[in-house]
Coordinates of C-alpha atoms in Angstrom, one line a residue:
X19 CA 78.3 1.7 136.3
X20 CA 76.7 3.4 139.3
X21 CA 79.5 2.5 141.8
X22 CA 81.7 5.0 140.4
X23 CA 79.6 7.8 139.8
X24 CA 79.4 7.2 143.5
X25 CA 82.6 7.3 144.4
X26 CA 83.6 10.2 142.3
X27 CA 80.7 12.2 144.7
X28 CA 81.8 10.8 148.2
X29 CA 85.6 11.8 147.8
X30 CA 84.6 15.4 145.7
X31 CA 85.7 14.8 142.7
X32 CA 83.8 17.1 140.5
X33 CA 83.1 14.8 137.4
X34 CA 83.6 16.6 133.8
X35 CA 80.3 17.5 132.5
X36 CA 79.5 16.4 129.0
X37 CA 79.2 19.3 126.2
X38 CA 76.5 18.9 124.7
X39 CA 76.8 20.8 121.7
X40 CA 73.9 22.0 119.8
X41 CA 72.5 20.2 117.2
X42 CA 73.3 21.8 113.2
X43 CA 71.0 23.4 111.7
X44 CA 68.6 21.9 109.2
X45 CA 69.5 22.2 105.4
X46 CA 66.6 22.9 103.2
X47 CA 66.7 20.3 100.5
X48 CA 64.5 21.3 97.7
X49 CA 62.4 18.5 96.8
X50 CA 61.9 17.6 93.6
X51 CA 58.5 18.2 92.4
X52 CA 57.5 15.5 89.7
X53 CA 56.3 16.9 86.6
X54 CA 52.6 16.9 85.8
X55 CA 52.1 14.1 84.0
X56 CA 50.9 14.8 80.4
X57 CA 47.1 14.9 80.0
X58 CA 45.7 11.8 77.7
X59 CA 45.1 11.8 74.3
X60 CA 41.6 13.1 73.5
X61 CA 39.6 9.6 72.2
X62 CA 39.6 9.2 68.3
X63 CA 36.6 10.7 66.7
X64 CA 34.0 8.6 65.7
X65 CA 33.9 6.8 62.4
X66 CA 31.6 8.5 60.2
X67 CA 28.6 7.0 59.7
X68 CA 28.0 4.9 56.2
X69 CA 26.9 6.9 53.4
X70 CA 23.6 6.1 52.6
X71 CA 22.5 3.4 50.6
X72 CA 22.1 4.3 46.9
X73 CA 18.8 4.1 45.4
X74 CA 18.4 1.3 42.8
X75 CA 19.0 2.2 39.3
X76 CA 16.2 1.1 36.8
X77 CA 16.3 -1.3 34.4
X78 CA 15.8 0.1 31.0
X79 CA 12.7 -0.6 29.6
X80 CA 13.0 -1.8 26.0
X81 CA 11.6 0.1 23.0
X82 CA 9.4 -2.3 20.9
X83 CA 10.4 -2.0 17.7
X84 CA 7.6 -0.9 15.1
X85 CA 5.9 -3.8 13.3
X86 CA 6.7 -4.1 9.5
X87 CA 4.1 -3.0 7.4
X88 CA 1.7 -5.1 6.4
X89 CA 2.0 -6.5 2.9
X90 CA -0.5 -5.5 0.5
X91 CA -3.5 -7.7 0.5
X92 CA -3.8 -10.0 -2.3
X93 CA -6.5 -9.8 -5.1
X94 CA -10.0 -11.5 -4.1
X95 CA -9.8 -14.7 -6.0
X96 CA -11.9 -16.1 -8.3
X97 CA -14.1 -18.6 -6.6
X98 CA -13.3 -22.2 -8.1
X99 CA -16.8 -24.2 -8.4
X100 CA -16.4 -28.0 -6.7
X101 CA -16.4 -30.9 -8.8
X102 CA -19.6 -31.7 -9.9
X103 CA -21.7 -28.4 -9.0
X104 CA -21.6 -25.4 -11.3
X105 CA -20.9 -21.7 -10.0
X106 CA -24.1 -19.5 -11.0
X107 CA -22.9 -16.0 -12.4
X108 CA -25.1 -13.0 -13.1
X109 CA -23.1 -10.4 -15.1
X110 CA -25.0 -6.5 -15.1
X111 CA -23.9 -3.8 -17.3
X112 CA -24.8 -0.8 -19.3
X113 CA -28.4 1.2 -19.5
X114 CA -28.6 -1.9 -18.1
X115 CA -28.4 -5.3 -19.9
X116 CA -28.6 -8.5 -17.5
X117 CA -27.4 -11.6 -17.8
X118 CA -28.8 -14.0 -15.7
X119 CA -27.7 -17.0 -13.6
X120 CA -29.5 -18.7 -15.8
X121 CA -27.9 -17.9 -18.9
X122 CA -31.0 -15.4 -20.4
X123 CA -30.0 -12.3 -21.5
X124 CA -32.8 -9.1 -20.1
X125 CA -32.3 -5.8 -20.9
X126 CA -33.9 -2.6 -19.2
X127 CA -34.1 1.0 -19.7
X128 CA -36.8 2.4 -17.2
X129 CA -35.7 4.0 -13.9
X130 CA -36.3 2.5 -10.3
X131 CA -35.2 0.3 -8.1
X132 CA -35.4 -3.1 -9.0
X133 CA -34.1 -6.8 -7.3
X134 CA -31.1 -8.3 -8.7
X135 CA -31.1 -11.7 -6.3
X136 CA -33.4 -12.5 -3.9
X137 CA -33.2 -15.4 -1.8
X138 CA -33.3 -16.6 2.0
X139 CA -30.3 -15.9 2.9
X140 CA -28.7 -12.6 -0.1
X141 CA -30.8 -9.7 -1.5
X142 CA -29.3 -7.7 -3.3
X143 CA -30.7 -4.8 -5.6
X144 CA -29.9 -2.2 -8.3
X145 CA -31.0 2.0 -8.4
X146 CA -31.8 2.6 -12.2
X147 CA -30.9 6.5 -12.5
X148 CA -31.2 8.1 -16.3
X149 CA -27.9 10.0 -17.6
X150 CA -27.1 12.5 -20.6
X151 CA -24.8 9.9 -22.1
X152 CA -27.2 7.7 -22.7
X153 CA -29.8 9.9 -23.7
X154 CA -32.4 9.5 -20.8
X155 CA -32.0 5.7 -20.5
X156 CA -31.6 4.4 -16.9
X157 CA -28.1 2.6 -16.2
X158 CA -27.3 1.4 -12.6
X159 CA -26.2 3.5 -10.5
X160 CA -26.0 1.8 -7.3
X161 CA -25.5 -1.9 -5.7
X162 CA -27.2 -2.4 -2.0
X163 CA -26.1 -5.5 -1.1
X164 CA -27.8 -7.3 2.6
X165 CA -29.9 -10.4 4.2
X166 CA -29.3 -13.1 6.7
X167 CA -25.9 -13.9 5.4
X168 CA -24.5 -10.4 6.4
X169 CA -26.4 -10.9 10.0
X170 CA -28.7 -7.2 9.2
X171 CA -25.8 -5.4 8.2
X172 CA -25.6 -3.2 4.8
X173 CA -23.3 -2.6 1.9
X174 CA -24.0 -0.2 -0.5
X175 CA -21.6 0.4 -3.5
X176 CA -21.9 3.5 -5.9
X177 CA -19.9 5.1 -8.0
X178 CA -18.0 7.5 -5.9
X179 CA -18.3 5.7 -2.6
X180 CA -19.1 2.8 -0.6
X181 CA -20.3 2.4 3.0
X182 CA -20.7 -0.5 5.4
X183 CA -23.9 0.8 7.5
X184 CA -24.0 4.3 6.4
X185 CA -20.1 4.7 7.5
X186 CA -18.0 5.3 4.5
X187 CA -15.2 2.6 3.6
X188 CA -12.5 2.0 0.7
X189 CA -11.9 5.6 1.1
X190 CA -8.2 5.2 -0.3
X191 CA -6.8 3.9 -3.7
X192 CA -6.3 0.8 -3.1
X193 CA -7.0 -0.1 0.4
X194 CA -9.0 -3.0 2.0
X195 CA -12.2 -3.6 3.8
X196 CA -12.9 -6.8 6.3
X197 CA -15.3 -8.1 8.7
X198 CA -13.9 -11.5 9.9
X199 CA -16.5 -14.5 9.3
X200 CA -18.7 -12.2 7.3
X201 CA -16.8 -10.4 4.3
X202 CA -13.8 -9.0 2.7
X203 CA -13.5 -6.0 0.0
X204 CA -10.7 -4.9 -1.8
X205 CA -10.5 -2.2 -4.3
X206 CA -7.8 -1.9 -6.9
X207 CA -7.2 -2.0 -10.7
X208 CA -7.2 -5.8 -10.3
X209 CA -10.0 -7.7 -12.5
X210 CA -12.2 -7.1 -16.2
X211 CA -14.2 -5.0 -17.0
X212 CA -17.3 -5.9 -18.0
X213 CA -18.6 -3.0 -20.4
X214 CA -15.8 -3.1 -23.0
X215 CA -16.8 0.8 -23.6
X216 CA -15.0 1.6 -20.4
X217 CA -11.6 3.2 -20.6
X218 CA -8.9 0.1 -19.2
X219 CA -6.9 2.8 -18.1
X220 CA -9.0 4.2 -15.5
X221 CA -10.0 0.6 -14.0
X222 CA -11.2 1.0 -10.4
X223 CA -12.7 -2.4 -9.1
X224 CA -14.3 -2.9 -6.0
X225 CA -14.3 -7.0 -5.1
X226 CA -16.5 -8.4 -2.4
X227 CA -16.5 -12.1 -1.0
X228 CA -18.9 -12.8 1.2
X229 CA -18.3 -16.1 3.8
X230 CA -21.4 -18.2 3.6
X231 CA -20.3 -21.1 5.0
X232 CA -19.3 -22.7 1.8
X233 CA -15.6 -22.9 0.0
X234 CA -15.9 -20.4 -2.4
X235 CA -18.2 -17.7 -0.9
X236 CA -20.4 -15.8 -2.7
X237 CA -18.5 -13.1 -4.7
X238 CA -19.6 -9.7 -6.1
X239 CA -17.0 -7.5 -8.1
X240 CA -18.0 -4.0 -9.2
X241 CA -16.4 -1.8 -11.9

């Protein structure tokens, strides 16, 4: 490729130059822009938190139901002698007129204090008082009834009250009266009267068993 180049310039031939033309101009080409992508989802709130726990509800507490009434106490039996061995009785009554465990009949009219029983283990005594009725003769008035078997307590029975150690009892019409291992007292309508002038209608009784260690007890009954 040189040779003729060459040649063309030794015998002055004037080679053609080249036209060279310029080169276009550029074409702006807008370029896309991409989109902003979409900012993400804000996270899901949390989950609440769990209620609290509930407090425990009782357990209802059940209502006792009231206890029945008691049932009325039955009358202070007669004491049944054993086989073989006789119950003493002393019966008092009137202005007053004794009958003793014996069998002896006594009668007394002067005012005092006098024993009824006295023995190691029961004392019991009488207060003589005089009334209008029976025309200045004593009658008894009152029953004090103590000793070993009662272990130094004291009943006293009168005609409008009765007290265990100075602290009135049998204040209702009936009631009851007990001291477990020692006594029982019941008063009621319950019983005989042992002054047949008394009015049957109007029978208030006060019964007293003492325990003594024995079956029957010893029993006292006031009217």
């Amino acid at each position: 490729p040189f040779v003729v180049p060459y040649l063309f310039h030794y015998f002055g031939v004037t080679l053609p130059t080249s036209r060279i033309t310029a080169p276009a101009a550029s074409m702006n080409i807008p370029v896309p822009v991409p989109a902003p992508l979409p900012a993400p989802p804000p996270p899901p709130p949390p989950p609440p938190p769990p209620p609290p726990p509930r407090p425990p509800v009782p357990e209802p507490v059940p209502v006792p139901l009231p206890a029945p009434p008691a049932p009325p106490p039955p009358p202070v039996p007669v004491p049944v002698p054993a086989p073989g061995q006789a119950a003493g009785v002393c019966l008092l009554w009137g202005d007053p007129h004794v009958m003793t465990f014996d069998g002896t009949r006594a009668d007394y009219y002067s005012s005092g204090e006098y024993w009824i029983v006295k023995s190691d283990s029961l004392w019991i005594q009488g207060r003589y008082v005089p009334t209008d009725f029976t025309n200045g003769l004593a009658v008894t008035k009152t029953i004090a009834i103590g000793g070993p078997v009662l272990k130094g307590n004291k009943l006293i029975i009168a005609p409008t009250y009765t007290t265990w150690n100075n602290a009135r009892v049998l204040t209702g019409f009936p009631s009851t009266f007990e001291r477990p291992h020692l006594l029982h007292m019941a008063y009621n309508n319950v019983g005989a009267l042992v002054d047949e002038a008394q009015d049957a209608s109007k029978k208030h009784v006060v019964h007293v068993k003492i325990f003594d260690e024995t079956p029957e007890g010893i029993m006292v009954q006031v009217n």
